[in-house]
XYZ file of C-alpha atoms in Angstrom:
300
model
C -1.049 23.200 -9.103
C -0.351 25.398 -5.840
C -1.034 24.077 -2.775
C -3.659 26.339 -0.577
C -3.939 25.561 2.837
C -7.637 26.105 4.122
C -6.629 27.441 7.329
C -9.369 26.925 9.915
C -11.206 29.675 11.559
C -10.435 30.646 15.238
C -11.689 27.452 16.888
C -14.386 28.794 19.829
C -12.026 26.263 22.077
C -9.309 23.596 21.667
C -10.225 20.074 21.655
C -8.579 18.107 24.329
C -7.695 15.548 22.138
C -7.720 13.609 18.624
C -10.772 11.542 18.751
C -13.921 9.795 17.695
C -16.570 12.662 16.524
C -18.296 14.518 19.468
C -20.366 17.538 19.745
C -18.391 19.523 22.441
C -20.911 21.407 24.635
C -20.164 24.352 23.860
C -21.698 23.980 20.093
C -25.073 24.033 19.444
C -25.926 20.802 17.673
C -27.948 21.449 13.996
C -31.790 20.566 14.729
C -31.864 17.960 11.565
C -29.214 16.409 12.950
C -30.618 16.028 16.624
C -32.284 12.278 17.129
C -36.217 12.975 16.932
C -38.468 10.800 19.711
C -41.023 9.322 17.539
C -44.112 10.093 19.167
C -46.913 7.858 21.275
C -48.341 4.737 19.113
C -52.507 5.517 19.330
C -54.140 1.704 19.780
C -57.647 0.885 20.093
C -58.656 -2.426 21.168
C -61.165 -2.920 18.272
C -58.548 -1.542 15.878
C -55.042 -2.835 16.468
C -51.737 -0.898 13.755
C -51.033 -3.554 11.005
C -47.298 -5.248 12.085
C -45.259 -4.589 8.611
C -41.925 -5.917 9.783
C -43.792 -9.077 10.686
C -44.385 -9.753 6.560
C -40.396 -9.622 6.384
C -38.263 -12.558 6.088
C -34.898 -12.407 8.905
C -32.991 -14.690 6.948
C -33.460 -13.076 3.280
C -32.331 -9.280 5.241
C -29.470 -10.929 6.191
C -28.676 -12.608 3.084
C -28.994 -9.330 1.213
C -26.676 -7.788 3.668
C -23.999 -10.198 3.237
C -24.454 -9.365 -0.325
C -24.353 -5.728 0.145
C -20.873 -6.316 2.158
C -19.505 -8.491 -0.165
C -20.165 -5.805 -2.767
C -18.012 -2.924 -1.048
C -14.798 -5.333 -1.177
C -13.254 -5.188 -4.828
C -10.900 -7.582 -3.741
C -12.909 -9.908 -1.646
C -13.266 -10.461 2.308
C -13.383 -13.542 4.337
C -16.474 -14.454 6.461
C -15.192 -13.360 9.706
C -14.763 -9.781 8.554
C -18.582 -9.978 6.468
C -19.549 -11.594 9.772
C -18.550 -8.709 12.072
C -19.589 -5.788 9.319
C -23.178 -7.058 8.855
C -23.607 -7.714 13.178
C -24.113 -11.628 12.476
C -23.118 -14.460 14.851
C -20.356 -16.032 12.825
C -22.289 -19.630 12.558
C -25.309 -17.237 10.574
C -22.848 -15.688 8.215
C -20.970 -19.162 7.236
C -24.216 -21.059 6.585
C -25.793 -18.027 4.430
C -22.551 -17.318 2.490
C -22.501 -21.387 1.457
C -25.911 -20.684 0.729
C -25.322 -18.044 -1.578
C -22.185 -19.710 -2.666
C -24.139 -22.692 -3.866
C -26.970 -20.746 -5.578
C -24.378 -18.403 -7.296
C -24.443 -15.257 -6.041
C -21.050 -15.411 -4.154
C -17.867 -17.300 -5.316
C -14.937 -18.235 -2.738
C -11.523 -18.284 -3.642
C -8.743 -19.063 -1.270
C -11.361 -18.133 1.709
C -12.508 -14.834 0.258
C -15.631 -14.192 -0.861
C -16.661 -12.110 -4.082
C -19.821 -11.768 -6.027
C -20.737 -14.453 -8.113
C -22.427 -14.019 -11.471
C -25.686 -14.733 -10.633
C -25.061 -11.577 -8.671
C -23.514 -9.703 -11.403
C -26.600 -10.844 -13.975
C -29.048 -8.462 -11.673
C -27.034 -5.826 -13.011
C -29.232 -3.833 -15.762
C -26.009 -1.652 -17.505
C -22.866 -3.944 -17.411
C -20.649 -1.211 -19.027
C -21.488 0.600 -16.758
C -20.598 -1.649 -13.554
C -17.396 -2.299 -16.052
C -16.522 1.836 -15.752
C -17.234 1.311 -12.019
C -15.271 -1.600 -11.754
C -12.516 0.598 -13.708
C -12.441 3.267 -11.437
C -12.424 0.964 -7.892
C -9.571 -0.569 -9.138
C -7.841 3.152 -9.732
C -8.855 4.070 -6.613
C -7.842 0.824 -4.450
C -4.175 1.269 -6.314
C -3.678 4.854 -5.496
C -5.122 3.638 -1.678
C -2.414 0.826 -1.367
C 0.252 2.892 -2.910
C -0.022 6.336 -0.799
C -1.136 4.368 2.405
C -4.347 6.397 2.531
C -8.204 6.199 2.127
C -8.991 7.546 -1.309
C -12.523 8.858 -1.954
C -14.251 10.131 -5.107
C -17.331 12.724 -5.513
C -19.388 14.435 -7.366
C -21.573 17.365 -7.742
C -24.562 15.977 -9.570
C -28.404 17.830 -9.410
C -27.354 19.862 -6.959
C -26.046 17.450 -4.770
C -22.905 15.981 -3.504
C -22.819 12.319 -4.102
C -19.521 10.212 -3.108
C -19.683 7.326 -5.650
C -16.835 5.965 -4.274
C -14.384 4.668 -1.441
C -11.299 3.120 -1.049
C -9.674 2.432 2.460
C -8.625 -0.772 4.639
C -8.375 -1.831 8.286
C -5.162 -0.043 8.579
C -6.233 3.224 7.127
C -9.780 3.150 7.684
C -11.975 5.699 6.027
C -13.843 9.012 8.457
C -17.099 7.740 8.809
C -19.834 9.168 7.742
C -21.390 10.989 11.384
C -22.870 13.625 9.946
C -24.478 13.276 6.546
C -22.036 14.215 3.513
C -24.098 15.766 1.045
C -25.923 18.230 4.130
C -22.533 19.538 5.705
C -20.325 20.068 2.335
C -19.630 23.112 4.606
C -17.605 21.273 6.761
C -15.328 18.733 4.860
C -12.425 19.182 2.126
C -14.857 16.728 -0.638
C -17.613 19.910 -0.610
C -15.499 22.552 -0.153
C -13.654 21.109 -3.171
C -16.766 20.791 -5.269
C -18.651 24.240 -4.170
C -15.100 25.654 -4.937
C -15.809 24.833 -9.022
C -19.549 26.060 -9.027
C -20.221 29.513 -9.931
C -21.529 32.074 -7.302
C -25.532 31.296 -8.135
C -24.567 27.393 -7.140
C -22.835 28.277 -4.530
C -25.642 30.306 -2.728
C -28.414 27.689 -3.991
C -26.721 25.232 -1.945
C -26.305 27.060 0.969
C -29.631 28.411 1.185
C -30.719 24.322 0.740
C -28.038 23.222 3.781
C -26.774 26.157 5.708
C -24.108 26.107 7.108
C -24.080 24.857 11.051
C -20.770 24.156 13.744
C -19.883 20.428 13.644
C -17.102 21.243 15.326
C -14.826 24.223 17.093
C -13.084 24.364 13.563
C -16.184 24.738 11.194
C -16.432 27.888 9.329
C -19.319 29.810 10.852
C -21.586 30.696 8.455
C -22.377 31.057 4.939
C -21.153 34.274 4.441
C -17.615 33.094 5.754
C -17.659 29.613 3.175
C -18.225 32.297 0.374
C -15.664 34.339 1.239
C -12.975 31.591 1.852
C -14.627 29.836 -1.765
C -13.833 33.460 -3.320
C -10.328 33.561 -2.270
C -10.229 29.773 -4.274
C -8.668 29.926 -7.328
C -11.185 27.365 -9.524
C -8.630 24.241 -9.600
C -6.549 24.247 -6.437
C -6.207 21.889 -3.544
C -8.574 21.911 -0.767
C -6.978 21.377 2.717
C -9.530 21.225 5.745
C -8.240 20.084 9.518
C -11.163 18.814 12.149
C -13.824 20.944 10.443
C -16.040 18.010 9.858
C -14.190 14.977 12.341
C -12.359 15.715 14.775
C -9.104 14.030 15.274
C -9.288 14.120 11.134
C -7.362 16.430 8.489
C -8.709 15.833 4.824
C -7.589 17.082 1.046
C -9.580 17.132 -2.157
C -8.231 17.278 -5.646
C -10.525 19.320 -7.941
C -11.936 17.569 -11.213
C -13.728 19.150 -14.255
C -14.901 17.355 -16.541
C -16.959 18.931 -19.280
C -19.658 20.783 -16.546
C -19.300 17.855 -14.266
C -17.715 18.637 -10.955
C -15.678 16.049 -9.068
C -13.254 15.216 -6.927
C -10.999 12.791 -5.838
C -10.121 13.222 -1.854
C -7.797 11.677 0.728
C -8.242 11.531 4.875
C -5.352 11.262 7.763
C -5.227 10.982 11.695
C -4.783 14.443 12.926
C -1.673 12.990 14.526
C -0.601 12.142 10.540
C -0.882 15.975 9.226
C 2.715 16.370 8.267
C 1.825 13.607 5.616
C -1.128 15.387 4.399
C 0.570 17.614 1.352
C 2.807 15.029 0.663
C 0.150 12.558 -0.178
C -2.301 14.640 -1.945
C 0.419 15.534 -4.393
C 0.942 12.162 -4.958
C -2.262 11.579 -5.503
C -2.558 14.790 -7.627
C 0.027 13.101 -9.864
C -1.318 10.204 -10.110
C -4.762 11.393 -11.102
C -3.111 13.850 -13.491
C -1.224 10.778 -15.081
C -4.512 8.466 -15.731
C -7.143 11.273 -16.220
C -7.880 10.152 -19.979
C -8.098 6.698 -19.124
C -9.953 7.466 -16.243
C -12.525 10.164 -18.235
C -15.508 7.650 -18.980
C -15.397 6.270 -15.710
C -15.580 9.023 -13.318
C -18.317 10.035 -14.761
C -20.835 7.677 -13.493
């Protein structure tokens, strides 16, 4: 498969730097993306608003996200790292993971922490957490073999969903700023997967989330993505640089499978770009060489 770079448009001005995400001033920032002020509580003194959050329980919300954390580590996490994802004094997270430990909804082994089965038991389809379970373990291979965060998507109802990712502390993952499925515009995973719809698809989804600047690098406008999707031949590599993050270049592998459209994708440091073709080939090969194995599971 031939490599196609997705060169970026003019940028409206260089970035000074590789960085966090920031909306440089001189792009307007989307309005559904702007923080909304929620507007003036009305109270009477004869009748005072009902307090919902005071019917919730602190130590069950944290329990349930120490679950939740646990869950996103295939291959377990010690409670110092659970601690710090989940914004819990470490003392907290210790005497709830025992807690859940005993009760058996965690297990510990060799001071890691995975789910336990009373966990697993809440599941209602174990084949398919099994085909999940398949396709994290793909995923966290190809991750510690190419030295990259490895992501997989789909195109499902007319929306992009990533079902999936794979990174560490070393080769963290671009985090999610900007929501995914509302600025496929912008990033290599929907360019990929607007790349295998048909023209129709293409303009339904644009018309739904137009396309808006997230950066000096973004394509435009609408008319631009469907120009740039045109010149796309159906199954080739998607390269964008700083269109979404800047300070992040990104590549997408295009998946059919039956009508489904998917994607597996990988993300680098700006500063890392030479690497970039090298390691989406890799994974390209890699993909290639466990599709069929992989067929059942992807498509969850």
């Amino acid at each position: 498969m031939a490599t196609v770079d997705t060169a970026p448009v003019e940028p409206h001005a260089p970035p000074t730097q590789p960085g966090p995400p920031t909306w440089p001033s001189s792009v307007a920032i989307p309005a559904q993306l702007r923080p909304v002020a929620a507007p003036p509580r009305q109270r009477t003194a004869t009748a005072p608003e009902p307090q919902p959050a005071a019917t919730l329980i602190g130590s069950v919300q944290r329990a349930m996200r120490l679950l939740e954390s646990v869950a996103a580590h295939e291959h377990g996490a010690p409670a110092k790292q659970l601690a710090r994802e989940t914004g819990l004094a470490l003392p907290t997270a210790y005497h709830l993971l025992r807690t859940l430990v005993h009760e058996g909804y965690l297990r510990r082994d060799k001071g890691l922490f995975f789910l336990g089965e009373a966990a697993e038991r809440l599941s209602t389809s174990g084949a398919q957490e099994k085909r999940r379970s398949t396709l994290v373990d793909a995923l966290a291979a190809w991750r510690d073999a190419i030295g990259v965060p490895v992501y997989y998507a789909m195109y499902r109802d007319g929306e992009i969903e990533v079902m999936c990712v794979s990174d560490s502390p070393g080769n963290p993952a671009v985090e999610e700023w900007a929501d995914f499925r509302e600025t496929g515009h912008a990033h290599a995973i929907g360019q990929c997967l607007l790349a295998q719809l048909d023209e129709g698809a293409r303009r339904d989804h644009l018309d739904r989330y137009p396309a808006q600047s997230l950066t000096p690098y973004t394509v435009r406008d609408g008319h631009a993505l469907l120009r740039r999707l045109e010149r796309m031949r159906r199954m080739e590599l998607v390269v964008e640089r700083q269109e979404y993050a800047l300070g992040t270049v990104c590549a997408a592998i295009p998946i059919t499978l039956g009508s489904t459209a998917a994607t597996m994708a990988i993300s680098l440091p700006s500063h890392q770009a030479d690497r970039l073709a090298a390691a989406a080939r890799e994974l390209q090969t890699e993909v290639g060489r466990l599709l069929g194995s992989l067929a059942l599971s992807i498509s969850i």
